[in-house]
Short mmCIF file of N, CA and C in Angstrom, two decimals:
data_model
loop_
_atom_site.label_atom_id
_atom_site.label_comp_id
_atom_site.label_asym_id
_atom_site.label_seq_id
_atom_site.Cartn_x
_atom_site.Cartn_y
_atom_site.Cartn_z
N LYS P 1 16.24 -7.16 -2.27
CA LYS P 1 15.23 -7.85 -1.56
C LYS P 1 14.12 -7.79 -2.61
N LYS P 2 13.38 -9.24 -2.55
CA LYS P 2 12.51 -9.54 -3.43
C LYS P 2 10.91 -9.01 -3.15
N PRO P 3 10.32 -8.41 -3.81
CA PRO P 3 9.08 -7.92 -3.48
C PRO P 3 8.12 -9.24 -3.08
N LYS P 4 7.18 -9.02 -2.11
CA LYS P 4 6.40 -10.23 -1.91
C LYS P 4 5.33 -10.52 -3.20
N ASP P 5 4.91 -9.70 -3.88
CA ASP P 5 3.82 -9.90 -5.02
C ASP P 5 4.52 -10.30 -6.22
N GLY P 6 6.04 -10.09 -6.30
CA GLY P 6 6.61 -10.59 -7.33
C GLY P 6 6.21 -9.95 -8.78
N PHE P 7 5.74 -8.57 -8.64
CA PHE P 7 5.04 -7.83 -9.90
C PHE P 7 6.12 -6.69 -10.19
N ARG P 8 7.28 -6.44 -9.64
CA ARG P 8 8.18 -5.56 -9.68
C ARG P 8 8.69 -5.27 -11.05
N THR P 9 8.91 -4.38 -11.53
CA THR P 9 9.60 -4.18 -12.55
C THR P 9 10.60 -2.81 -12.85
N ASP P 10 11.75 -3.13 -13.78
CA ASP P 10 12.53 -1.94 -13.84
C ASP P 10 11.98 -1.17 -14.94
N LYS P 11 10.87 -1.66 -15.75
CA LYS P 11 10.52 -0.66 -16.90
C LYS P 11 9.60 0.26 -16.52
N LEU P 12 9.98 1.57 -16.56
CA LEU P 12 9.24 2.52 -15.92
C LEU P 12 8.92 3.50 -16.80
N ASP P 13 9.43 3.48 -18.23
CA ASP P 13 9.12 4.23 -19.34
C ASP P 13 7.54 4.20 -19.65
N LEU P 14 7.28 5.15 -20.49
CA LEU P 14 5.73 5.42 -20.76
C LEU P 14 5.12 4.43 -21.62
N ALA P 15 5.91 4.01 -22.60
CA ALA P 15 5.57 2.75 -23.31
C ALA P 15 5.29 1.69 -22.55
N SER P 16 5.95 1.21 -21.88
CA SER P 16 5.90 0.16 -20.70
C SER P 16 4.60 0.25 -20.09
N ARG P 17 4.62 1.46 -19.41
CA ARG P 17 3.46 1.62 -18.38
C ARG P 17 2.13 1.76 -19.08
N THR P 18 2.29 2.35 -20.52
CA THR P 18 1.11 2.20 -21.30
C THR P 18 0.60 0.75 -21.65
N GLN P 19 1.37 -0.04 -22.11
CA GLN P 19 1.28 -1.68 -22.11
C GLN P 19 0.71 -2.23 -20.88
N ALA P 20 1.15 -1.85 -19.88
CA ALA P 20 0.80 -2.82 -18.59
C ALA P 20 -0.45 -2.01 -17.77
N ALA P 21 -0.95 -0.65 -18.51
CA ALA P 21 -2.13 -0.07 -17.68
C ALA P 21 -3.33 -0.90 -17.81
N PRO P 22 -3.94 -1.42 -19.17
CA PRO P 22 -5.19 -2.16 -19.15
C PRO P 22 -5.19 -3.32 -18.21
N ALA P 23 -3.89 -4.02 -18.12
CA ALA P 23 -4.12 -5.27 -17.00
C ALA P 23 -4.15 -4.79 -15.62
N VAL P 24 -3.41 -3.47 -15.32
CA VAL P 24 -3.45 -2.92 -14.00
C VAL P 24 -4.95 -2.52 -13.67
N LEU P 25 -5.61 -1.62 -14.72
CA LEU P 25 -7.09 -1.47 -14.30
C LEU P 25 -7.93 -2.42 -14.44
N ASP P 26 -7.77 -3.71 -15.22
CA ASP P 26 -8.74 -4.72 -15.05
C ASP P 26 -8.22 -5.41 -13.67
N GLY P 27 -7.21 -5.27 -13.12
CA GLY P 27 -7.18 -6.26 -11.74
C GLY P 27 -7.65 -5.24 -10.56
N LEU P 28 -7.97 -4.14 -10.83
CA LEU P 28 -8.47 -3.08 -9.96
C LEU P 28 -10.15 -3.13 -10.11
N LYS P 29 -10.63 -3.96 -11.09
CA LYS P 29 -11.99 -3.79 -11.21
C LYS P 29 -12.92 -4.69 -10.19
N ASP P 30 -12.42 -5.05 -9.27
CA ASP P 30 -13.30 -5.67 -8.12
C ASP P 30 -13.54 -4.75 -7.16
N ASP P 31 -12.89 -3.64 -6.88
CA ASP P 31 -13.03 -2.48 -6.26
C ASP P 31 -13.69 -1.49 -6.36
N GLU P 32 -14.45 -1.51 -7.74
CA GLU P 32 -15.31 -0.37 -8.51
C GLU P 32 -16.48 0.02 -7.55
N ALA P 33 -17.14 -1.04 -7.33
CA ALA P 33 -18.45 -0.68 -6.62
C ALA P 33 -18.07 0.10 -5.13
N ALA P 34 -17.01 -0.02 -4.36
CA ALA P 34 -16.95 0.28 -3.35
C ALA P 34 -16.10 1.70 -3.51
N LEU P 35 -15.61 1.84 -4.51
CA LEU P 35 -14.80 3.25 -4.71
C LEU P 35 -15.86 4.17 -5.40
N GLU P 36 -17.07 3.56 -6.08
CA GLU P 36 -18.05 4.20 -6.74
C GLU P 36 -19.04 4.92 -5.41
N GLU P 37 -19.19 3.93 -4.35
CA GLU P 37 -19.84 4.46 -3.25
C GLU P 37 -19.23 5.53 -2.49
N LEU P 38 -17.93 5.37 -2.41
CA LEU P 38 -17.11 6.24 -1.67
C LEU P 38 -17.22 7.66 -2.81
N HIS P 39 -17.01 7.69 -3.74
CA HIS P 39 -17.08 8.83 -4.79
C HIS P 39 -18.61 9.57 -4.72
N LEU P 40 -19.76 8.72 -4.29
CA LEU P 40 -20.87 9.14 -3.99
C LEU P 40 -21.07 9.78 -2.69
N ALA P 41 -20.42 9.38 -1.67
CA ALA P 41 -20.25 9.89 0.00
C ALA P 41 -19.39 11.18 -0.52
N SER P 42 -18.63 11.37 -1.31
CA SER P 42 -17.57 12.56 -1.40
C SER P 42 -18.28 13.83 -1.60
N ALA P 43 -19.71 13.68 -2.07
CA ALA P 43 -20.41 14.93 -2.35
C ALA P 43 -20.97 15.45 -0.91
N ARG P 44 -20.91 14.55 0.11
CA ARG P 44 -21.10 15.14 1.32
C ARG P 44 -20.16 16.22 1.99
N PRO P 45 -20.43 17.00 2.47
CA PRO P 45 -19.35 18.19 3.04
C PRO P 45 -18.47 17.25 4.17
N ASP P 46 -18.73 16.37 5.01
CA ASP P 46 -18.03 16.12 6.21
C ASP P 46 -18.20 14.67 6.42
N ALA P 47 -17.27 14.05 6.95
CA ALA P 47 -17.39 12.55 7.44
C ALA P 47 -17.02 12.58 8.92
N ARG P 48 -17.16 11.44 9.55
CA ARG P 48 -17.15 11.11 10.81
C ARG P 48 -16.87 9.64 11.02
N TYR P 49 -15.56 9.14 11.86
CA TYR P 49 -15.29 7.82 11.96
C TYR P 49 -15.59 7.87 13.35
N PRO P 50 -15.91 6.48 13.61
CA PRO P 50 -16.61 6.00 14.98
C PRO P 50 -15.14 5.91 15.95
N VAL P 51 -14.72 6.85 16.21
CA VAL P 51 -13.66 6.98 17.24
C VAL P 51 -14.15 7.36 18.74
N VAL P 52 -13.96 6.48 19.67
CA VAL P 52 -14.34 6.71 21.00
C VAL P 52 -13.00 7.71 21.63
N TYR P 53 -13.49 8.90 21.88
CA TYR P 53 -12.65 10.05 22.34
C TYR P 53 -12.34 9.83 23.61
N ASP P 54 -13.69 9.42 24.64
CA ASP P 54 -13.34 9.65 26.06
C ASP P 54 -13.04 8.49 26.77
N MET P 55 -11.84 8.22 26.65
CA MET P 55 -11.28 7.00 27.17
C MET P 55 -10.38 7.78 28.34
N ASP P 56 -10.05 6.99 29.40
CA ASP P 56 -9.35 7.50 30.65
C ASP P 56 -7.86 7.55 30.03
N ASN P 57 -7.63 6.67 29.09
CA ASN P 57 -6.39 6.67 28.63
C ASN P 57 -6.40 6.96 27.20
N PRO P 58 -5.69 8.59 26.82
CA PRO P 58 -5.91 8.78 25.73
C PRO P 58 -4.86 8.07 24.89
N TRP P 59 -3.98 7.52 24.96
CA TRP P 59 -3.00 6.63 24.21
C TRP P 59 -3.66 5.19 24.01
N GLY P 60 -4.79 4.91 24.39
CA GLY P 60 -5.55 4.00 24.07
C GLY P 60 -6.47 3.88 22.83
N ILE P 61 -6.73 5.07 22.50
CA ILE P 61 -7.94 5.46 21.41
C ILE P 61 -7.42 4.52 20.15
N LEU P 62 -8.32 3.80 19.67
CA LEU P 62 -7.96 3.14 18.51
C LEU P 62 -8.18 4.12 17.29
N LEU P 63 -7.50 3.83 16.27
CA LEU P 63 -7.71 4.68 15.04
C LEU P 63 -7.50 3.74 13.78
N PRO P 64 -8.47 2.97 13.50
CA PRO P 64 -8.19 1.84 12.33
C PRO P 64 -8.45 2.28 11.19
N HIS P 65 -9.29 3.61 10.94
CA HIS P 65 -9.57 3.88 9.87
C HIS P 65 -8.38 4.62 9.28
N LEU P 66 -7.32 4.94 9.92
CA LEU P 66 -6.29 5.67 9.18
C LEU P 66 -5.64 4.82 8.34
N ALA P 67 -5.51 3.48 8.44
CA ALA P 67 -5.01 2.51 7.76
C ALA P 67 -5.78 2.45 6.39
N LYS P 68 -7.05 2.54 6.59
CA LYS P 68 -7.81 2.39 5.31
C LYS P 68 -7.81 3.74 4.64
N ILE P 69 -7.53 4.65 5.10
CA ILE P 69 -7.37 5.84 4.33
C ILE P 69 -6.28 5.79 3.44
N LYS P 70 -5.18 5.27 4.16
CA LYS P 70 -4.07 5.16 3.25
C LYS P 70 -4.12 4.12 2.24
N GLN P 71 -4.62 3.08 2.52
CA GLN P 71 -4.75 1.97 1.60
C GLN P 71 -5.63 2.54 0.39
N THR P 72 -6.82 3.46 0.65
CA THR P 72 -7.43 3.86 -0.51
C THR P 72 -6.72 4.56 -1.25
N CYS P 73 -5.95 5.49 -0.56
CA CYS P 73 -5.23 6.64 -1.48
C CYS P 73 -4.12 5.86 -2.18
N ARG P 74 -3.50 4.67 -1.67
CA ARG P 74 -2.72 3.95 -2.48
C ARG P 74 -3.28 3.14 -3.72
N HIS P 75 -4.59 2.85 -3.68
CA HIS P 75 -5.25 2.24 -4.42
C HIS P 75 -5.74 3.15 -5.67
N LEU P 76 -6.04 4.42 -5.47
CA LEU P 76 -6.48 5.41 -6.17
C LEU P 76 -5.06 5.94 -7.02
N GLU P 77 -4.30 6.16 -6.35
CA GLU P 77 -3.04 6.50 -6.92
C GLU P 77 -2.51 5.46 -7.96
N ILE P 78 -2.59 4.12 -7.89
CA ILE P 78 -2.42 3.10 -8.98
C ILE P 78 -3.23 3.39 -10.05
N ARG P 79 -4.57 3.28 -9.61
CA ARG P 79 -5.38 3.65 -10.67
C ARG P 79 -5.48 4.90 -11.53
N ALA P 80 -5.08 5.96 -10.92
CA ALA P 80 -5.07 7.11 -11.57
C ALA P 80 -4.00 7.10 -12.52
N CYS P 81 -2.73 6.71 -11.99
CA CYS P 81 -1.37 6.43 -12.93
C CYS P 81 -1.66 5.78 -14.07
N ALA P 82 -2.39 4.60 -13.89
CA ALA P 82 -2.77 3.63 -15.07
C ALA P 82 -3.73 4.52 -15.89
N GLU P 83 -4.57 5.19 -15.49
CA GLU P 83 -5.61 5.90 -16.33
C GLU P 83 -4.91 7.15 -16.98
N LEU P 84 -3.80 7.47 -16.59
CA LEU P 84 -3.08 8.51 -17.37
C LEU P 84 -2.18 7.98 -18.27
N ALA P 85 -1.65 6.83 -18.17
CA ALA P 85 -0.92 5.82 -19.11
C ALA P 85 -1.79 5.61 -20.21
N THR P 86 -3.24 5.37 -19.87
CA THR P 86 -3.89 4.95 -21.21
C THR P 86 -4.75 6.44 -21.68
N GLY P 87 -4.21 7.29 -21.26
CA GLY P 87 -4.96 8.66 -21.71
C GLY P 87 -6.30 9.26 -21.24
N GLN P 88 -6.47 8.40 -20.25
CA GLN P 88 -7.91 8.80 -19.49
C GLN P 88 -7.61 9.80 -18.46
N SER P 89 -7.16 10.99 -18.80
CA SER P 89 -6.86 12.04 -17.61
C SER P 89 -8.07 12.58 -17.01
N GLU P 90 -9.33 12.40 -17.62
CA GLU P 90 -10.54 13.03 -16.85
C GLU P 90 -10.77 12.19 -15.80
N LYS P 91 -10.73 10.52 -15.81
CA LYS P 91 -10.97 9.68 -14.77
C LYS P 91 -9.86 9.93 -13.75
N ALA P 92 -8.51 10.04 -14.22
CA ALA P 92 -7.35 9.95 -13.45
C ALA P 92 -7.72 11.24 -12.71
N LEU P 93 -8.36 12.37 -13.12
CA LEU P 93 -8.47 13.58 -12.29
C LEU P 93 -9.41 13.38 -11.00
N ASP P 94 -10.46 12.64 -11.67
CA ASP P 94 -11.67 12.26 -10.50
C ASP P 94 -11.01 11.44 -9.55
N ASP P 95 -9.97 10.47 -9.63
CA ASP P 95 -9.45 9.66 -8.68
C ASP P 95 -8.58 10.54 -7.67
N ILE P 96 -8.01 11.44 -8.39
CA ILE P 96 -7.10 12.41 -7.45
C ILE P 96 -8.12 13.29 -6.70
N ILE P 97 -8.98 13.73 -6.99
CA ILE P 97 -9.87 14.80 -6.52
C ILE P 97 -10.66 13.79 -5.41
N LEU P 98 -10.90 12.29 -5.60
CA LEU P 98 -11.50 11.77 -4.59
C LEU P 98 -10.61 11.28 -3.50
N MET P 99 -8.96 11.12 -3.95
CA MET P 99 -8.14 11.03 -2.83
C MET P 99 -7.98 12.20 -1.66
N LEU P 100 -7.91 13.30 -2.64
CA LEU P 100 -8.05 14.28 -1.70
C LEU P 100 -9.12 14.50 -0.70
N TYR P 101 -10.34 14.17 -1.24
CA TYR P 101 -11.36 14.05 -0.36
C TYR P 101 -11.14 13.02 0.84
N VAL P 102 -10.70 12.01 0.69
CA VAL P 102 -10.21 10.85 1.63
C VAL P 102 -9.37 11.50 2.68
N VAL P 103 -8.47 12.09 2.13
CA VAL P 103 -7.27 12.62 2.87
C VAL P 103 -8.07 13.81 3.93
N ASP P 104 -8.91 14.54 3.68
CA ASP P 104 -9.45 15.32 4.12
C ASP P 104 -10.47 15.01 5.13
N THR P 105 -10.85 13.68 5.15
CA THR P 105 -11.69 13.25 6.24
C THR P 105 -11.14 13.21 7.40
N ALA P 106 -9.87 13.08 7.31
CA ALA P 106 -9.47 12.97 8.78
C ALA P 106 -8.81 14.34 9.35
N LYS P 107 -9.24 15.40 8.78
CA LYS P 107 -8.57 16.90 8.80
C LYS P 107 -9.01 17.42 10.38
N THR P 108 -10.35 16.88 10.84
CA THR P 108 -10.50 17.56 12.10
C THR P 108 -9.86 16.72 13.32
N GLU P 109 -9.48 15.54 13.21
CA GLU P 109 -9.06 14.88 14.28
C GLU P 109 -7.81 15.52 15.02
N PRO P 110 -7.78 15.44 16.38
CA PRO P 110 -6.85 16.03 17.06
C PRO P 110 -5.87 15.03 17.47
N PHE P 111 -5.24 14.07 16.41
CA PHE P 111 -4.16 13.16 16.81
C PHE P 111 -3.18 13.66 15.66
N LEU P 112 -1.85 13.52 16.46
CA LEU P 112 -0.75 13.85 15.29
C LEU P 112 -0.51 12.79 14.39
N ILE P 113 -0.77 11.36 14.44
CA ILE P 113 -0.78 10.34 13.63
C ILE P 113 -1.76 10.59 12.64
N SER P 114 -2.99 11.21 13.00
CA SER P 114 -3.95 11.55 11.84
C SER P 114 -3.34 12.58 10.84
N TYR P 115 -2.50 13.54 11.29
CA TYR P 115 -2.17 14.55 10.65
C TYR P 115 -1.03 13.95 9.77
N LEU P 116 -0.01 12.98 10.42
CA LEU P 116 0.95 12.40 9.58
C LEU P 116 0.43 11.64 8.29
N VAL P 117 -0.68 10.96 8.78
CA VAL P 117 -1.21 9.97 7.44
C VAL P 117 -1.90 11.00 6.52
N ARG P 118 -2.43 12.02 6.84
CA ARG P 118 -3.01 13.01 6.03
C ARG P 118 -1.73 13.67 5.03
N LEU P 119 -0.47 13.87 5.54
CA LEU P 119 0.61 14.40 4.97
C LEU P 119 1.12 13.32 4.14
N ALA P 120 1.15 12.17 4.46
CA ALA P 120 1.46 10.79 3.53
C ALA P 120 0.77 10.89 2.50
N CYS P 121 -0.54 11.01 2.71
CA CYS P 121 -1.67 10.55 1.79
C CYS P 121 -1.45 11.65 0.61
N VAL P 122 -1.24 12.94 1.05
CA VAL P 122 -1.24 13.81 0.15
C VAL P 122 0.12 13.65 -0.95
N ASN P 123 1.06 13.38 -0.27
CA ASN P 123 2.37 12.90 -0.65
C ASN P 123 2.07 11.84 -2.02
N ILE P 124 1.37 10.80 -1.49
CA ILE P 124 0.86 9.68 -2.73
C ILE P 124 -0.01 10.24 -3.66
N ALA P 125 -0.81 11.26 -3.29
CA ALA P 125 -1.65 12.17 -4.78
C ALA P 125 -0.75 12.78 -5.39
N VAL P 126 0.45 13.42 -4.87
CA VAL P 126 1.37 14.07 -5.83
C VAL P 126 1.77 13.20 -7.12
N ARG P 127 2.00 11.91 -6.74
CA ARG P 127 2.80 11.12 -7.69
C ARG P 127 1.94 11.11 -9.27
N PRO P 128 0.69 10.84 -9.20
CA PRO P 128 -0.05 10.81 -10.56
C PRO P 128 -0.15 12.43 -10.87
N ILE P 129 -0.10 13.24 -10.04
CA ILE P 129 -0.41 14.92 -10.41
C ILE P 129 1.23 14.97 -11.64
N TRP P 130 2.15 14.75 -10.57
CA TRP P 130 3.60 14.91 -11.18
C TRP P 130 3.65 13.85 -12.57
N GLU P 131 3.20 12.61 -12.44
CA GLU P 131 3.22 12.08 -13.57
C GLU P 131 2.31 12.59 -15.20
N GLY P 132 1.05 13.32 -14.65
CA GLY P 132 0.31 13.90 -15.70
C GLY P 132 1.02 15.23 -16.11
N LEU P 133 1.96 15.85 -15.13
CA LEU P 133 2.51 16.88 -15.55
C LEU P 133 3.77 16.64 -16.34
N ALA P 134 4.33 15.65 -16.20
CA ALA P 134 5.60 15.28 -16.89
C ALA P 134 5.31 15.00 -18.36
N GLU P 135 4.21 14.07 -18.33
CA GLU P 135 3.94 13.63 -19.54
C GLU P 135 2.71 14.36 -20.57
N HIS P 136 2.40 15.89 -19.93
CA HIS P 136 1.64 16.73 -20.74
C HIS P 136 0.40 15.79 -20.77
N ARG P 137 -0.25 15.32 -19.70
CA ARG P 137 -1.65 14.73 -19.81
C ARG P 137 -2.61 15.65 -19.19
N TRP P 138 -2.22 16.57 -18.61
CA TRP P 138 -3.40 17.10 -18.10
C TRP P 138 -3.82 18.43 -19.14
N THR P 139 -4.92 18.96 -19.03
CA THR P 139 -5.56 20.21 -19.70
C THR P 139 -5.52 21.34 -18.93
N ASP P 140 -5.51 22.57 -19.36
CA ASP P 140 -5.25 23.73 -18.56
C ASP P 140 -6.44 23.65 -17.54
N ALA P 141 -7.71 23.28 -17.95
CA ALA P 141 -8.88 23.30 -17.00
C ALA P 141 -8.64 22.31 -15.96
N GLN P 142 -7.96 21.19 -16.13
CA GLN P 142 -7.97 20.29 -15.15
C GLN P 142 -6.67 20.51 -14.23
N LEU P 143 -5.97 21.37 -14.73
CA LEU P 143 -4.77 22.02 -13.82
C LEU P 143 -5.53 23.02 -13.08
N GLN P 144 -6.46 23.68 -13.60
CA GLN P 144 -7.21 24.77 -12.56
C GLN P 144 -8.03 24.15 -11.85
N GLN P 145 -8.46 23.01 -11.97
CA GLN P 145 -9.36 22.46 -10.75
C GLN P 145 -8.57 21.55 -9.62
N LEU P 146 -7.10 21.41 -9.91
CA LEU P 146 -6.21 20.54 -9.08
C LEU P 146 -5.65 21.74 -8.22
N GLN P 147 -5.30 22.97 -8.78
CA GLN P 147 -4.46 24.29 -8.15
C GLN P 147 -5.28 24.72 -6.66
N PRO P 148 -6.62 24.76 -6.99
CA PRO P 148 -7.22 25.49 -5.58
C PRO P 148 -7.20 24.23 -4.51
N ARG P 149 -7.22 23.00 -5.02
CA ARG P 149 -7.59 21.89 -3.85
C ARG P 149 -6.06 21.90 -3.32
N LEU P 150 -5.01 22.04 -3.98
CA LEU P 150 -3.87 21.89 -3.19
C LEU P 150 -3.25 23.15 -2.46
N GLU P 151 -3.57 24.34 -2.98
CA GLU P 151 -3.24 25.58 -2.53
C GLU P 151 -4.05 25.62 -1.08
N ALA P 152 -5.25 24.71 -0.70
CA ALA P 152 -6.00 25.04 0.43
C ALA P 152 -5.28 24.21 1.34
N TYR P 153 -4.42 23.57 1.40
CA TYR P 153 -3.60 22.87 2.45
C TYR P 153 -2.67 23.81 3.07
N ASP P 154 -2.88 23.94 4.39
CA ASP P 154 -2.10 24.80 5.31
C ASP P 154 -1.55 23.82 6.28
N TRP P 155 -0.35 23.55 6.14
CA TRP P 155 -0.05 22.14 6.83
C TRP P 155 0.75 22.82 8.47
N LEU P 156 1.06 23.88 8.38
CA LEU P 156 1.44 24.49 9.90
C LEU P 156 0.23 24.76 10.39
N ALA P 157 -0.91 25.46 9.98
CA ALA P 157 -1.98 25.72 10.85
C ALA P 157 -2.81 24.38 11.19
N ASP P 158 -2.65 23.40 10.16
CA ASP P 158 -3.23 22.22 10.69
C ASP P 158 -2.51 21.42 11.68
N MET P 159 -1.36 21.49 11.69
CA MET P 159 -0.39 21.06 12.90
C MET P 159 -0.87 21.53 14.26
N GLN P 160 -1.25 22.62 14.48
CA GLN P 160 -1.87 23.13 15.57
C GLN P 160 -2.45 22.27 16.51
N LYS P 161 -3.92 21.95 16.05
CA LYS P 161 -4.57 21.06 17.01
C LYS P 161 -4.00 19.90 17.43
N PRO P 162 -3.30 19.06 16.49
CA PRO P 162 -2.76 17.62 16.81
C PRO P 162 -1.81 17.86 18.14
N LEU P 163 -0.90 18.97 17.75
CA LEU P 163 0.15 19.13 18.83
C LEU P 163 -0.41 19.57 20.31
N HIS P 164 -1.31 20.24 20.08
CA HIS P 164 -2.08 20.71 21.48
C HIS P 164 -2.45 19.44 22.12
N ALA P 165 -3.14 18.60 21.36
CA ALA P 165 -3.72 17.30 21.94
C ALA P 165 -2.58 16.68 22.37
N GLU P 166 -1.49 16.42 21.51
CA GLU P 166 -0.45 15.55 22.09
C GLU P 166 0.23 16.30 23.50
N GLY P 167 -0.08 17.58 23.57
CA GLY P 167 0.45 18.02 24.74
C GLY P 167 -0.49 17.73 26.03
N ALA P 168 -1.90 17.98 25.85
CA ALA P 168 -2.73 17.58 26.83
C ALA P 168 -2.75 16.18 27.13
N GLY P 169 -2.67 15.04 26.05
CA GLY P 169 -2.35 13.91 26.65
C GLY P 169 -1.26 13.56 27.31
N GLY P 170 -0.14 14.33 27.29
CA GLY P 170 1.13 13.97 27.89
C GLY P 170 0.76 14.40 29.46
N VAL P 171 0.12 15.87 29.39
CA VAL P 171 -0.18 16.25 30.89
C VAL P 171 -1.07 15.18 31.42
N LEU P 172 -2.20 14.86 30.82
CA LEU P 172 -2.86 13.68 31.48
C LEU P 172 -2.22 12.61 31.91
N THR P 173 -1.36 12.20 31.17
CA THR P 173 -0.47 10.98 31.43
C THR P 173 0.33 11.05 32.74
N VAL P 174 1.01 12.15 32.82
CA VAL P 174 1.70 12.58 34.07
C VAL P 174 0.82 12.98 35.20
#
């Protein structure tokens, strides 16, 4: 299957990625202002999306922000991997921490799909973390910053609210 953008390659070695990384970072510059605004907003403790919860049909509640969350995480993943390839591990760490913040903005939502998007986005964040580990790009201090962030995830406990909400929605539908 041919990718739609035509930019796929089989060259996944560090030297090829290091050579491609400056062009990747240059291609992502258009979004720097929006990401900087998001970075500033990440200093706030909470976020709330304009979701209309009080609909008669709970299955009709729209959640367009979930696609934006995942899109932002993909963007930050690409940027963090490119930064790691060019030896900018501090910038990559900032992007990963921002990615985890974005993931957690949907933590209080009572929807199973929100939970699943969060789970997918943390999986997206793992790639640059893994690349940094495999290539010995992280310092001990950087790993110590990441560890408590990742240890804070309790996926079983976080699943309780969405499962109860799904059950309530099912009862309401019946």
